[in-house]
Tab-separated table of C-alpha atoms in Angstrom:
chain	number	residue	atom	x	y	z
L	87	MET	CA	-11.867	-20.156	7.012
L	88	GLY	CA	-10.069	-22.126	4.318
L	89	LEU	CA	-7.888	-20.836	1.515
L	90	LEU	CA	-8.348	-17.226	0.488
L	91	LEU	CA	-6.939	-15.026	-2.279
L	92	THR	CA	-6.315	-11.344	-1.576
L	93	ILE	CA	-5.571	-8.837	-4.345
L	94	ASP	CA	-4.120	-5.363	-3.979
L	95	GLN	CA	-4.644	-3.787	-7.415
L	96	GLY	CA	-2.645	-0.575	-7.576
L	97	ASN	CA	-1.911	1.920	-10.310
L	98	SER	CA	1.194	0.116	-11.584
L	99	SER	CA	0.786	-3.546	-10.600
L	100	ALA	CA	-1.311	-6.080	-8.730
L	101	LYS	CA	-0.011	-7.858	-5.636
L	102	LEU	CA	-1.574	-11.244	-4.827
L	103	VAL	CA	-1.393	-13.394	-1.728
L	104	VAL	CA	-2.906	-16.858	-1.272
L	105	TRP	CA	-3.600	-17.482	2.421
L	106	ASN	CA	-3.994	-20.731	4.335
L	107	GLY	CA	-5.420	-19.365	7.545
L	108	LYS	CA	-3.078	-16.597	8.627
L	109	GLU	CA	-0.123	-18.066	6.724
L	110	PRO	CA	0.704	-16.895	3.186
L	111	LEU	CA	1.216	-19.777	0.750
L	112	LEU	CA	2.082	-17.594	-2.239
L	113	THR	CA	2.952	-13.956	-2.860
L	114	GLU	CA	3.142	-12.665	-6.432
L	115	SER	CA	3.129	-9.382	-8.313
L	116	HIS	CA	1.848	-8.884	-11.862
L	117	PRO	CA	1.928	-5.805	-14.114
L	118	GLU	CA	-1.519	-6.867	-15.333
L	119	LEU	CA	-3.972	-9.506	-14.174
L	120	SER	CA	-6.170	-11.641	-16.394
L	121	ALA	CA	-8.787	-14.352	-16.047
L	122	ASP	CA	-6.160	-16.850	-17.244
L	123	ILE	CA	-3.733	-15.926	-14.443
L	124	LEU	CA	-6.452	-15.984	-11.790
L	125	GLY	CA	-7.967	-19.239	-13.050
L	126	SER	CA	-4.565	-20.925	-13.115
L	127	LEU	CA	-3.912	-19.889	-9.505
L	128	ALA	CA	-7.350	-21.096	-8.392
L	129	ARG	CA	-6.796	-24.506	-9.979
L	130	ARG	CA	-3.282	-24.824	-8.551
L	131	TYR	CA	-4.200	-23.916	-4.957
L	132	GLY	CA	-7.874	-24.838	-4.815
L	133	PHE	CA	-9.250	-21.600	-3.385
L	134	THR	CA	-12.720	-20.405	-4.371
L	135	ARG	CA	-12.981	-17.108	-2.467
L	136	ALA	CA	-11.216	-13.776	-2.695
L	137	ILE	CA	-11.265	-10.214	-1.433
L	138	TYR	CA	-9.729	-7.344	-3.337
L	139	CYS	CA	-9.250	-3.608	-3.397
L	140	SER	CA	-8.612	-1.698	-6.578
L	141	VAL	CA	-7.836	1.838	-7.670
L	142	GLY	CA	-9.528	3.659	-10.519
L	143	GLU	CA	-10.702	1.908	-13.656
L	144	HIS	CA	-9.163	-1.459	-12.753
L	145	GLN	CA	-12.038	-2.486	-10.490
L	146	GLU	CA	-14.643	-3.420	-13.126
L	147	VAL	CA	-12.130	-5.396	-15.199
L	148	LEU	CA	-10.823	-7.212	-12.128
L	149	ALA	CA	-14.348	-8.096	-10.981
L	150	ALA	CA	-15.132	-9.551	-14.422
L	151	ASP	CA	-11.884	-11.558	-14.519
L	152	LEU	CA	-12.551	-13.008	-11.061
L	153	ALA	CA	-16.086	-13.997	-12.021
L	154	ALA	CA	-14.841	-15.589	-15.260
L	155	SER	CA	-12.360	-17.617	-13.180
L	156	GLY	CA	-15.132	-19.023	-10.977
L	157	ILE	CA	-13.873	-17.181	-7.901
L	158	ASP	CA	-16.433	-15.840	-5.420
L	159	ALA	CA	-14.904	-12.413	-4.808
L	160	VAL	CA	-15.761	-9.532	-2.496
L	161	ALA	CA	-14.683	-5.985	-3.273
L	162	LEU	CA	-13.533	-3.967	-0.287
L	163	GLU	CA	-15.634	-0.801	-0.177
L	164	SER	CA	-15.246	2.376	1.828
L	165	LEU	CA	-18.161	1.437	4.120
L	166	THR	CA	-17.216	-2.232	4.607
L	167	PRO	CA	-17.009	-2.946	8.366
L	168	THR	CA	-13.418	-3.193	9.645
L	169	PRO	CA	-11.735	-3.644	13.036
L	170	LEU	CA	-10.863	0.078	12.968
L	171	SER	CA	-13.142	3.042	13.569
L	172	ILE	CA	-12.949	5.154	10.391
L	173	ASP	CA	-13.088	8.808	11.439
L	174	TYR	CA	-12.585	10.246	7.945
L	175	ALA	CA	-14.984	13.122	7.268
L	176	THR	CA	-15.856	11.816	3.786
L	177	PRO	CA	-15.571	8.013	4.098
L	178	ARG	CA	-17.046	7.368	0.635
L	179	THR	CA	-14.042	9.127	-0.925
L	180	LEU	CA	-11.473	7.247	1.136
L	181	GLY	CA	-9.331	4.887	-0.926
L	182	THR	CA	-9.874	1.267	0.017
L	183	ASP	CA	-6.150	0.597	-0.298
L	184	ARG	CA	-5.602	3.116	2.518
L	185	ILE	CA	-8.199	1.350	4.668
L	186	ALA	CA	-6.634	-2.057	4.045
L	187	ALA	CA	-3.106	-0.801	4.784
L	188	ALA	CA	-4.292	0.755	8.044
L	189	VAL	CA	-6.049	-2.464	9.115
L	190	GLY	CA	-2.972	-4.464	8.159
L	191	ALA	CA	-0.762	-2.254	10.316
L	192	TRP	CA	-3.224	-2.362	13.229
L	193	SER	CA	-3.438	-6.161	13.067
L	194	LEU	CA	0.358	-6.331	13.397
L	195	TYR	CA	0.649	-3.697	16.153
L	196	PRO	CA	-2.656	-3.399	18.057
L	197	GLY	CA	-2.649	-0.830	20.818
L	198	ARG	CA	0.158	1.234	19.306
L	199	GLU	CA	0.145	4.665	17.656
L	200	LEU	CA	0.957	4.163	13.967
L	201	LEU	CA	1.981	6.174	10.924
L	202	VAL	CA	1.051	4.028	7.916
L	203	ILE	CA	2.826	4.974	4.679
L	204	ASP	CA	2.129	3.455	1.267
L	205	ALA	CA	4.868	4.702	-1.066
L	206	GLY	CA	3.655	3.851	-4.535
L	207	THR	CA	2.677	5.919	-7.570
L	208	ALA	CA	1.254	8.325	-5.025
L	209	ILE	CA	2.301	8.337	-1.359
L	210	THR	CA	-0.264	8.183	1.420
L	211	TYR	CA	0.485	9.070	5.034
L	212	ASP	CA	-2.205	7.858	7.445
L	213	ARG	CA	-2.504	7.969	11.212
L	214	VAL	CA	-3.996	5.183	13.308
L	215	THR	CA	-4.365	5.852	17.019
L	216	ALA	CA	-3.469	3.449	19.794
L	217	ASP	CA	-7.171	2.880	20.531
L	218	GLY	CA	-7.963	1.874	16.947
L	219	HIS	CA	-9.153	5.026	15.190
L	220	PHE	CA	-8.200	5.835	11.605
L	221	LEU	CA	-7.925	9.618	11.791
L	222	GLY	CA	-7.021	10.269	8.165
L	223	GLY	CA	-3.863	11.531	6.590
L	224	ASN	CA	-2.278	13.151	3.557
L	225	ILE	CA	-1.609	12.283	-0.080
L	226	ALA	CA	1.493	13.367	-1.980
L	227	PRO	CA	3.158	12.612	-5.338
L	228	GLY	CA	5.333	9.511	-5.460
L	229	ILE	CA	8.986	9.540	-6.446
L	230	GLY	CA	8.397	8.718	-10.105
L	231	MET	CA	5.608	11.272	-10.332
L	232	ARG	CA	7.849	13.996	-8.879
L	233	LEU	CA	10.515	13.351	-11.481
L	234	ARG	CA	8.002	13.262	-14.334
L	235	ALA	CA	6.460	16.531	-13.120
L	236	LEU	CA	9.859	18.257	-13.029
L	237	HIS	CA	10.344	17.329	-16.675
L	238	ALA	CA	6.777	18.106	-17.774
L	239	PHE	CA	6.439	21.499	-16.117
L	240	THR	CA	9.864	23.009	-16.773
L	241	ALA	CA	11.573	24.052	-19.973
L	242	ARG	CA	14.930	22.350	-19.572
L	243	LEU	CA	14.856	19.647	-16.910
L	244	PRO	CA	15.163	16.184	-18.500
L	245	GLN	CA	13.158	13.050	-17.921
L	246	ILE	CA	15.451	10.890	-15.811
L	247	SER	CA	15.373	7.400	-14.355
L	248	THR	CA	14.355	6.860	-10.767
L	249	ARG	CA	17.281	4.426	-10.541
L	250	GLY	CA	20.838	5.634	-10.342
L	251	GLU	CA	23.335	7.498	-8.232
L	252	LEU	CA	21.792	9.092	-5.158
L	253	PRO	CA	24.214	11.440	-3.362
L	254	GLU	CA	23.093	13.639	-0.498
L	255	TRP	CA	23.893	16.665	-2.653
L	256	GLY	CA	23.508	16.390	-6.416
L	257	THR	CA	26.507	17.316	-8.554
L	258	THR	CA	24.718	16.898	-11.913
L	259	THR	CA	21.200	17.736	-13.031
L	260	ASP	CA	20.269	14.044	-12.946
L	261	THR	CA	21.561	13.458	-9.425
L	262	ALA	CA	20.116	16.758	-8.181
L	263	MET	CA	16.647	15.832	-9.429
L	264	ARG	CA	16.801	12.249	-8.157
L	265	ALA	CA	18.137	13.254	-4.745
L	266	GLY	CA	15.530	15.995	-4.513
L	267	ALA	CA	12.733	13.503	-5.127
L	268	TYR	CA	13.994	10.827	-2.743
L	269	TYR	CA	15.169	13.054	0.091
L	270	GLY	CA	12.041	15.160	-0.214
L	271	VAL	CA	10.035	12.051	0.677
L	272	VAL	CA	12.482	11.191	3.477
L	273	GLY	CA	11.897	14.692	4.876
L	274	GLU	CA	8.118	14.250	4.673
L	275	ILE	CA	8.247	10.961	6.551
L	276	THR	CA	10.482	12.455	9.240
L	277	HIS	CA	8.122	15.417	9.593
L	278	TYR	CA	4.967	13.324	9.954
L	279	LYS	CA	6.681	11.034	12.440
L	280	SER	CA	7.584	14.109	14.537
L	281	LEU	CA	3.869	14.940	14.874
L	282	LEU	CA	3.070	11.656	16.645
L	283	PRO	CA	3.466	10.747	20.310
L	284	ASP	CA	6.638	9.131	21.601
L	285	GLY	CA	6.691	5.422	20.879
L	286	ALA	CA	4.728	5.707	17.630
L	287	LEU	CA	5.830	3.327	14.888
L	288	VAL	CA	6.141	3.948	11.153
L	289	ILE	CA	4.867	1.112	8.951
L	290	LEU	CA	6.080	1.431	5.365
L	291	THR	CA	4.824	-0.414	2.289
L	292	GLY	CA	4.548	0.135	-1.466
L	293	GLY	CA	6.913	-0.076	-4.404
L	294	TRP	CA	9.362	2.464	-2.957
L	295	GLY	CA	8.932	1.326	0.636
L	296	LYS	CA	12.030	-0.831	1.010
L	297	GLU	CA	14.393	1.735	-0.490
L	298	LEU	CA	12.966	4.530	1.630
L	299	SER	CA	13.123	2.426	4.802
L	300	GLU	CA	16.869	2.013	4.260
L	301	MET	CA	17.336	5.791	3.981
L	302	LEU	CA	15.646	6.686	7.266
L	303	ASN	CA	17.134	6.885	10.752
L	304	ILE	CA	13.894	6.288	12.638
L	305	ASP	CA	12.112	3.189	13.910
L	306	ILE	CA	10.419	1.637	10.854
L	307	ASP	CA	8.803	-1.677	9.989
L	308	TYR	CA	8.757	-2.390	6.248
L	309	GLN	CA	5.911	-4.694	5.205
L	310	GLU	CA	5.877	-5.709	1.551
L	311	SER	CA	2.299	-7.081	1.574
L	312	LEU	CA	0.662	-4.759	4.098
L	313	VAL	CA	-2.486	-4.087	2.038
L	314	ASN	CA	-3.011	-7.808	1.420
L	315	HIS	CA	-2.481	-8.440	5.120
L	316	GLY	CA	-5.231	-5.931	5.867
L	317	LEU	CA	-7.555	-7.466	3.276
L	318	TYR	CA	-7.179	-10.849	4.942
L	319	HIS	CA	-8.059	-9.436	8.367
L	320	ILE	CA	-11.051	-7.486	7.023
L	321	PHE	CA	-12.390	-10.655	5.409
L	322	GLU	CA	-11.824	-12.614	8.618
L	323	TYR	CA	-13.452	-9.865	10.706
L	324	ASN	CA	-16.627	-9.955	8.613
L	325	GLU	CA	-16.710	-13.759	8.526
L	326	ASN	CA	-16.638	-13.884	12.317
L	327	LYS	CA	-19.149	-11.126	13.019
């Protein structure tokens, strides 16, 4: 298939992977992408094709930057064929990042019941069955969003950093808010895991994924580039159809 660029454009940053077959040659993250960055990568590695998924208003800008860089790029869409059966009731409203993460998890653990969690600006919890069906899932505020909401919608709670002391029980307003946000997510993950059959695996990705994985006492596989992994396999799947 040759060299391929995959791009996971999220709300806060873009994660890039350059693939040589199934092996990643480069993994990078950028707060913002540009035609200059993409063109420089294309010249350095010699790839001419890409597949990407993007949230919100980033998609049109990213498509223009890729075209300006001379890269033949495909946008993952909600109805793009994938190795999974998408059983979502409204597939056109399903985020393509959720699809890619689910395919990435399935490609790593085919034949296994999966809870796929992308802990970024928002947190998505998605279920993939052992026989390859994406059943859907839930969307919740991310850790930073929870802390900003506590400040915005109350009279006296401050805006605090997501980084800092994290006791099990807060002894200051700052630690109480931070612990409430983090351990609230830990409780959500534990709850959703309890709804799945024995032997199900949690796959965790996203900006908060590594920290959360270290706070949980359940079987978890943290995958930093899960969405990009899924994008690669979706591209490969369609190339080989």
